[in-house]
Each structure stands twice: as structure tokens, then as C-alpha cells.
Tab-separated table of C-alpha atoms and ligand atoms in Angstrom:
chain	number	residue	atom	x	y	z
A	257	UNK	CA	-55.775	77.886	22.730
A	258	UNK	CA	-53.819	76.073	20.856
A	259	UNK	CA	-53.327	75.940	16.683
A	260	UNK	CA	-52.545	73.407	15.092
A	261	UNK	CA	-52.097	73.199	11.068
A	262	UNK	CA	-50.749	69.993	10.262
A	263	UNK	CA	-51.551	66.796	11.080
A	264	UNK	CA	-48.806	65.735	13.534
A	265	UNK	CA	-49.261	68.392	15.197
A	266	UNK	CA	-52.541	68.077	15.562
A	267	UNK	CA	-52.461	64.414	16.545
A	268	UNK	CA	-49.579	65.831	19.018
A	269	UNK	CA	-52.410	67.505	21.127
A	270	UNK	CA	-54.904	64.605	21.302
A	271	UNK	CA	-52.874	61.988	22.094
A	272	UNK	CA	-51.375	64.362	25.480
A	273	UNK	CA	-54.898	64.558	26.382
A	274	UNK	CA	-55.552	60.994	26.203
A	275	UNK	CA	-52.835	59.498	28.017
A	276	UNK	CA	-53.595	62.196	30.256
A	277	UNK	CA	-57.533	60.149	29.957
A	278	UNK	CA	-59.373	63.279	28.962
A	279	UNK	CA	-62.316	62.863	26.934
A	280	UNK	CA	-62.460	65.453	23.054
A	281	UNK	CA	-65.257	66.880	21.116
A	282	UNK	CA	-64.852	67.758	18.340
A	283	UNK	CA	-66.806	70.621	16.087
A	284	UNK	CA	-66.056	70.196	12.323
A	285	UNK	CA	-66.819	74.214	11.022
A	286	UNK	CA	-65.886	75.965	7.354
A	287	UNK	CA	-64.946	79.228	9.776
A	288	UNK	CA	-67.135	82.414	9.613
A	289	UNK	CA	-68.940	81.445	13.544
A	290	UNK	CA	-71.763	83.061	14.070
A	291	UNK	CA	-73.565	82.289	17.584
A	292	UNK	CA	-75.132	79.164	16.204
A	293	UNK	CA	-71.702	77.805	16.547
A	294	UNK	CA	-71.038	78.716	19.767
A	295	UNK	CA	-73.872	76.889	20.866
A	296	UNK	CA	-71.860	73.835	19.412
A	297	UNK	CA	-68.719	74.657	21.328
A	298	UNK	CA	-71.209	75.133	24.535
A	299	UNK	CA	-72.707	71.875	23.774
A	300	UNK	CA	-68.402	69.612	23.477
A	301	UNK	CA	-67.765	72.052	26.356
A	302	UNK	CA	-69.925	70.244	28.501
A	303	UNK	CA	-69.895	66.687	27.295
A	304	UNK	CA	-65.897	66.534	27.467
A	305	UNK	CA	-62.719	67.635	29.211
A	306	UNK	CA	-60.959	69.343	26.242
A	307	UNK	CA	-62.657	71.537	22.873
A	308	UNK	CA	-61.193	70.877	19.161
A	309	UNK	CA	-63.007	72.782	16.550
A	310	UNK	CA	-62.005	72.371	12.531
A	311	UNK	CA	-62.111	75.650	10.216
A	312	UNK	CA	-61.653	74.029	6.550
A	313	UNK	CA	-63.655	75.358	3.490
A	314	UNK	CA	-64.220	72.058	2.317
A	315	UNK	CA	-63.919	72.084	-1.416
A	316	UNK	CA	-65.060	68.850	-1.850
A	317	UNK	CA	-68.642	69.857	-0.560
A	318	UNK	CA	-68.949	72.580	-3.099
A	319	UNK	CA	-70.219	72.027	-6.721
A	320	UNK	CA	-68.836	73.531	-10.373
A	321	UNK	CA	-71.489	76.412	-9.951
A	322	UNK	CA	-71.052	77.319	-6.117
A	323	UNK	CA	-69.047	79.972	-4.927
A	324	UNK	CA	-65.593	78.100	-3.282
A	325	UNK	CA	-63.942	81.120	-3.695
A	326	UNK	CA	-66.182	84.206	-2.360
A	327	UNK	CA	-67.020	81.554	0.839
A	328	UNK	CA	-66.634	84.272	3.819
A	329	UNK	CA	-63.154	83.367	5.510
A	330	UNK	CA	-63.106	85.487	8.329
A	331	UNK	CA	-60.004	83.254	10.203
A	332	UNK	CA	-58.991	86.418	12.680
A	333	UNK	CA	-62.655	87.284	13.789
A	334	UNK	CA	-63.242	82.884	14.254
A	335	UNK	CA	-60.467	83.039	16.016
A	336	UNK	CA	-60.912	86.307	18.620
A	337	UNK	CA	-64.200	83.958	19.624
A	338	UNK	CA	-63.513	80.746	20.157
A	339	UNK	CA	-60.212	82.025	22.275
A	340	UNK	CA	-63.589	84.047	24.154
A	341	UNK	CA	-65.511	80.879	23.983
A	342	UNK	CA	-61.910	78.540	25.612
A	343	UNK	CA	-61.757	76.824	23.335
A	344	UNK	CA	-58.598	74.581	23.647
A	345	UNK	CA	-57.538	74.051	20.090
A	346	UNK	CA	-58.929	75.240	17.396
A	347	UNK	CA	-57.502	72.965	13.761
A	348	UNK	CA	-56.382	74.858	10.848
A	349	UNK	CA	-56.405	71.574	8.150
A	350	UNK	CA	-53.946	72.878	4.866
A	351	UNK	CA	-56.076	71.329	1.667
A	352	UNK	CA	-52.847	70.076	0.424
A	353	UNK	CA	-52.860	68.061	3.386
A	354	UNK	CA	-56.208	66.790	2.997
A	355	UNK	CA	-56.184	65.927	-0.357
A	356	UNK	CA	-52.228	65.588	-1.568
A	357	UNK	CA	-53.264	64.584	-4.094
A	358	UNK	CA	-56.001	66.407	-5.514
A	359	UNK	CA	-59.994	66.444	-5.057
A	360	UNK	CA	-60.352	63.425	-8.268
A	361	UNK	CA	-58.519	61.588	-6.210
A	362	UNK	CA	-59.412	60.984	-3.386
A	363	UNK	CA	-62.206	57.761	-2.282
A	364	UNK	CA	-65.301	59.232	-1.698
A	365	UNK	CA	-67.697	58.787	1.239
A	366	UNK	CA	-71.308	58.280	-0.490
A	367	UNK	CA	-74.099	57.261	2.039
A	368	UNK	CA	-76.894	55.334	0.637
A	369	UNK	CA	-80.392	56.483	0.258
A	370	UNK	CA	-80.124	59.940	2.814
A	371	UNK	CA	-78.489	62.056	-0.106
A	372	UNK	CA	-80.367	61.324	-2.687
A	373	UNK	CA	-83.212	64.179	-1.898
A	374	UNK	CA	-83.921	67.226	-0.227
A	375	UNK	CA	-80.174	69.979	-0.011
A	376	UNK	CA	-77.771	66.334	-2.026
A	377	UNK	CA	-80.904	66.566	-5.608
A	378	UNK	CA	-80.254	70.249	-4.923
A	379	UNK	CA	-76.790	70.522	-4.426
A	380	UNK	CA	-75.224	66.524	-6.475
A	381	UNK	CA	-72.390	65.334	-4.834
A	382	UNK	CA	-72.164	67.857	-2.472
A	383	UNK	CA	-72.519	65.306	1.204
A	384	UNK	CA	-70.256	62.510	-0.999
A	385	UNK	CA	-67.861	66.278	0.242
A	386	UNK	CA	-69.053	66.901	3.252
A	387	UNK	CA	-69.380	62.430	4.755
A	388	UNK	CA	-65.700	62.561	2.807
A	389	UNK	CA	-64.300	65.109	4.986
A	390	UNK	CA	-65.933	64.328	8.212
A	391	UNK	CA	-64.775	61.066	7.723
A	392	UNK	CA	-61.459	62.284	7.540
A	393	UNK	CA	-61.178	64.413	10.426
A	394	UNK	CA	-63.346	62.189	12.512
A	395	UNK	CA	-60.109	59.779	11.863
A	396	UNK	CA	-57.473	62.171	12.201
A	397	UNK	CA	-59.065	63.653	15.790
A	398	UNK	CA	-60.754	60.521	16.836
A	399	UNK	CA	-62.826	62.173	19.523
A	400	UNK	CA	-65.543	61.436	21.988
A	401	UNK	CA	-68.339	63.352	20.998
A	402	UNK	CA	-68.801	65.507	18.237
A	403	UNK	CA	-71.587	67.896	18.139
A	404	UNK	CA	-73.458	69.037	14.725
A	405	UNK	CA	-75.823	71.499	13.919
A	406	UNK	CA	-79.769	70.517	13.733
A	407	UNK	CA	-80.854	73.564	11.084
A	408	UNK	CA	-79.188	71.598	8.108
A	409	UNK	CA	-80.814	68.017	9.870
A	410	UNK	CA	-80.056	66.826	6.577
A	411	UNK	CA	-76.430	67.161	7.477
A	412	UNK	CA	-76.892	65.978	11.082
A	413	UNK	CA	-78.770	62.546	9.933
A	414	UNK	CA	-75.970	61.812	7.169
A	415	UNK	CA	-73.096	62.100	9.009
A	416	UNK	CA	-75.522	59.825	11.766
A	417	UNK	CA	-75.945	57.721	9.404
A	418	UNK	CA	-72.505	57.134	7.914
A	419	UNK	CA	-71.445	56.793	11.841
A	420	UNK	CA	-73.664	53.677	12.128
A	421	UNK	CA	-72.106	52.490	8.937
A	422	UNK	CA	-68.762	52.370	9.581
A	423	UNK	CA	-68.885	51.638	13.051
A	424	UNK	CA	-67.241	54.695	13.752
A	425	UNK	CA	-66.546	54.876	17.672
A	426	UNK	CA	-67.336	58.536	18.195
A	427	UNK	CA	-71.115	59.656	19.195
A	428	UNK	CA	-73.195	62.068	17.124
A	429	UNK	CA	-74.888	65.179	19.170
A	430	UNK	CA	-77.262	66.916	17.350
A	431	UNK	CA	-77.917	70.732	18.724
A	432	UNK	CA	-81.285	72.597	19.152
A	433	UNK	CA	-81.080	75.379	16.097
A	434	UNK	CA	-80.127	78.719	17.161
A	435	UNK	CA	-82.869	81.332	16.262
A	436	UNK	CA	-83.095	84.936	16.080
A	437	UNK	CA	-85.523	86.403	18.906
A	438	UNK	CA	-87.675	86.328	15.413
A	439	UNK	CA	-87.473	82.514	15.199
A	440	UNK	CA	-85.660	82.820	12.430
A	441	UNK	CA	-82.448	79.980	12.591
A	442	UNK	CA	-79.175	81.498	12.486
A	443	UNK	CA	-77.251	81.217	9.470
A	444	UNK	CA	-73.795	82.218	7.846
A	445	UNK	CA	-76.463	83.309	4.435
A	446	UNK	CA	-78.815	85.817	6.725
A	447	UNK	CA	-75.789	88.844	5.810
A	448	UNK	CA	-77.001	88.850	2.570
A	449	UNK	CA	-80.407	89.946	3.865
A	450	UNK	CA	-80.554	93.348	4.166
A	451	UNK	CA	-83.296	94.429	6.565
A	452	UNK	CA	-87.060	94.383	4.657
A	453	UNK	CA	-85.362	90.818	3.577
A	454	UNK	CA	-84.616	89.081	7.398
A	455	UNK	CA	-87.929	90.310	8.158
A	456	UNK	CA	-89.545	88.625	5.822
A	457	UNK	CA	-87.885	85.158	6.824
A	458	UNK	CA	-88.633	85.031	9.674
A	459	UNK	CA	-91.871	83.240	8.142
A	460	UNK	CA	-90.182	79.812	7.327
A	461	UNK	CA	-90.367	79.382	11.268
A	462	UNK	CA	-94.219	80.844	11.404
A	463	UNK	CA	-95.286	78.820	9.123
A	464	UNK	CA	-93.551	75.837	10.111
A	465	UNK	CA	-94.539	76.101	13.948
A	466	UNK	CA	-97.910	76.389	12.111
A	467	UNK	CA	-97.547	72.964	9.779
A	468	UNK	CA	-96.461	71.384	13.551
A	469	UNK	CA	-99.434	72.647	15.739
A	470	UNK	CA	-102.017	71.203	12.912
A	471	UNK	CA	-100.119	67.533	12.879
A	472	UNK	CA	-99.874	67.957	16.715
A	473	UNK	CA	-103.781	68.346	16.396
A	474	UNK	CA	-103.916	65.575	14.478
A	475	UNK	CA	-103.929	66.477	11.405
A	476	UNK	CA	-102.504	63.661	9.464
A	477	UNK	CA	-103.592	64.923	5.346
A	478	UNK	CA	-99.794	65.411	5.040
A	479	UNK	CA	-99.543	66.056	1.375
A	480	UNK	CA	-102.112	68.643	1.990
A	481	UNK	CA	-100.339	70.687	4.718
A	482	UNK	CA	-97.387	70.698	2.496
A	483	UNK	CA	-99.443	72.517	-0.616
A	484	UNK	CA	-100.517	75.373	1.913
A	485	UNK	CA	-97.783	75.849	3.381
A	486	UNK	CA	-95.729	75.949	0.359
A	487	UNK	CA	-98.757	78.579	-1.009
A	488	UNK	CA	-98.275	80.531	2.084
A	489	UNK	CA	-94.167	81.227	1.654
A	490	UNK	CA	-94.598	81.188	-2.356
A	491	UNK	CA	-97.779	84.094	-2.340
A	492	UNK	CA	-95.257	86.742	0.318
A	493	UNK	CA	-92.713	86.911	-2.254
A	494	UNK	CA	-90.471	83.574	-0.964
A	495	UNK	CA	-89.604	80.521	-4.084
A	496	UNK	CA	-90.017	77.231	-2.339
A	497	UNK	CA	-87.916	74.433	-3.676
A	498	UNK	CA	-88.968	72.131	-0.864
A	499	UNK	CA	-91.403	71.633	2.120
A	500	UNK	CA	-91.955	68.313	3.687
A	501	UNK	CA	-93.511	66.711	5.991
A	502	UNK	CA	-90.643	63.843	6.747
A	503	UNK	CA	-90.239	60.661	9.035
A	504	UNK	CA	-87.186	62.250	11.019
A	505	UNK	CA	-85.014	59.011	10.937
A	506	UNK	CA	-84.620	57.994	7.230
A	507	UNK	CA	-85.877	61.606	6.061
A	508	UNK	CA	-88.737	59.784	3.459
A	509	UNK	CA	-92.260	61.559	3.112
A	510	UNK	CA	-93.736	61.098	6.580
A	511	UNK	CA	-96.265	58.181	6.681
A	512	UNK	CA	-99.557	58.249	8.791
A	513	UNK	CA	-97.842	55.511	11.131
A	514	UNK	CA	-93.981	57.168	12.058
A	515	UNK	CA	-94.117	59.320	15.755
A	516	UNK	CA	-90.732	61.417	15.219
A	517	UNK	CA	-91.515	63.418	11.914
A	518	UNK	CA	-89.004	66.614	11.260
A	519	UNK	CA	-90.238	68.973	8.084
A	520	UNK	CA	-87.572	69.783	6.374
A	521	UNK	CA	-87.915	73.339	3.815
A	522	UNK	CA	-85.364	75.270	1.643
A	523	UNK	CA	-86.954	78.403	0.883
A	524	UNK	CA	-84.959	81.452	-1.238
A	525	UNK	CA	-85.165	84.892	-0.751
A	526	UNK	CA	-83.681	86.343	-3.930
A	527	UNK	CA	-80.765	84.598	-4.875
A	528	UNK	CA	-80.755	83.727	-0.792
A	529	UNK	CA	-81.941	80.005	0.013
A	530	UNK	CA	-82.703	79.607	3.796
A	531	UNK	CA	-83.079	76.326	4.944
A	532	UNK	CA	-85.181	75.583	8.357
A	533	UNK	CA	-87.128	72.443	10.147
A	534	UNK	CA	-88.360	71.610	12.575
A	535	UNK	CA	-89.623	68.237	14.861
A	536	UNK	CA	-92.741	66.907	16.082
A	537	UNK	CA	-92.554	63.803	18.939
A	538	UNK	CA	-96.097	62.176	18.624
A	539	UNK	CA	-95.725	59.384	20.960
B	52	LIG	O1	-71.716	72.416	8.469
B	52	LIG	C1	-70.564	72.261	8.158
B	52	LIG	O2	-70.290	73.802	8.456
B	52	LIG	C2	-69.792	71.301	7.028
B	52	LIG	O3	-71.015	70.542	5.511
B	52	LIG	C3	-69.369	70.538	7.677
B	52	LIG	C4	-69.415	69.492	8.338
B	52	LIG	C5	-68.058	71.134	8.390
B	52	LIG	C6	-67.633	69.818	6.136
B	52	LIG	O4	-67.202	70.469	5.701
């Protein structure tokens, strides 16, 4: 696997592959790679000739009270996993090259409407940081396709809308969530859970499935379904931030006319906020 740390170096590899008519898939990550990331890489590999993964713990998407310093950095292990899976290149950008004049001086990408609710409300500025770094990475790498996990469904929609709004020439693919046998969505945050908490965390997906089943069976009182789900989770000891049945595209609260829905949930066990979602198609 090739490694590049500078933009010039990275562009040389990409140009060489493009000159040989090869297509490029790009998977941006913040490292601390797990099975979920590996499924993104595999998807990229199935869609293109060359696959590039970036690892960059982007300071711009962390709030003042969030722990950028303590975000788990496991570079050696990450590189071994990427080697093993046959990724072609790992790009390790430096903050000084991406933000040469610091975070305050960089132009910002604000993706309208989609970023105000849910994770955006909980983490002001977070999606601006994500969209800005992803736009920069797209312009540096110039991939044909880029794969994002649907576990972070709002992020996947934000990136898709940015690509639409700015007419970027890259296809965004949403990859299905990888799950443990219990149904728990694979996430870097799972490492903060002890055994009992891990067991309990499986309830989130069960409640999502139960609610989706009821919608599929014709229940349309979304408000009541949401309240029941929040009650079930809270009674089991979670602190539910939101559990919302939404239009899968614009993430507004779903109406009875909507056919493609997604239920977004964030529920915390002690200090660990767990995100998950389930899609529903009523066509
Ligand atoms: O999902 C992530 O790991 C990050 O938000 C991303 C897309 C790599 C941007 O920093």
C-alpha cells in the first residue's frame, strides 16, 4: 500500500492512475478503523480500480467541549488493517497543509437546512467542519466515487446535498450499517461500553425495528410511535436525545405522504452517545 502525506505526493499517484484510465474510490476516515470502515473500503474496491483511504482527525468538526486531543489514534493498527484488505493508498494529510492559516482563516462550507437538527443541534458547527474538510479532500483526491457509512445517516445526507448543491463530479454511495450479532451498530464509541452496557445497547436497534414494523403495518401516528420508543429506551436506562421518524431525503419530520423514511435515534448510556437509524420504504 502506498502512503502519501502531502497534497503533491497524493496527486502524483492519482494522476498516474487516471492517466492509465483507472477509476478511483475514496473513503475519508478519522482512523481508529473497525469492521464498519472495512465494509466501506470493500464497497469502494467493488466499484473502482483503485481505492484511497484518508485518515485525518479533523479539528474543525470538534466543538470546544469535545475531545479532539483524546480522540483515539491507532495509526499502526489502521495501516495494518488497510494493508490486509488491499487498499491501494492511505492518505495522511497534515493539519498544516489543510489549514495553513489556522481554522479561523479557512472558508467554510455550510450545507443549508440539513445541518440544523439532530446531531447539528447537539454539536453546533460540526457539520460545517465535516463538509469543509470533505470538500477539500474531494478537490485534492478528485475521486470518481466516495463511500460513506449510513450509520451516520445525517452526515451521509449532508455530503450528498453538498455534492448536489455544488455540482461536484463525484458519486456518493451510502453503505449499509455493519452490526454486531446483537444488532448493535458497529461504532468507535462501542469501545467505551462495558459488557453490561454493550448488552443493553442492543435495545436501540430492537426499538428501531419494532417502530419500523409498526409503520410498515400501517401505523401513521408518528408522534405516538416516537413517544413510545423514547419511553421504552428511557425506562431501560438510556437518555434519549431524539428519536424521530423523518423524510429520508430532507430529514424533516415525516408526513403521511412521504414514502422513503428514516428513523434517526441518538440515545446515551452514561456518557456514551450511540447513534443509529433504520430506513423504511413504503412504495
Ligand atoms: O465520518 C467521519 O469519520 C468524518 O466525519 C469524516 C467524514 C472522515 C470527515 O472528517
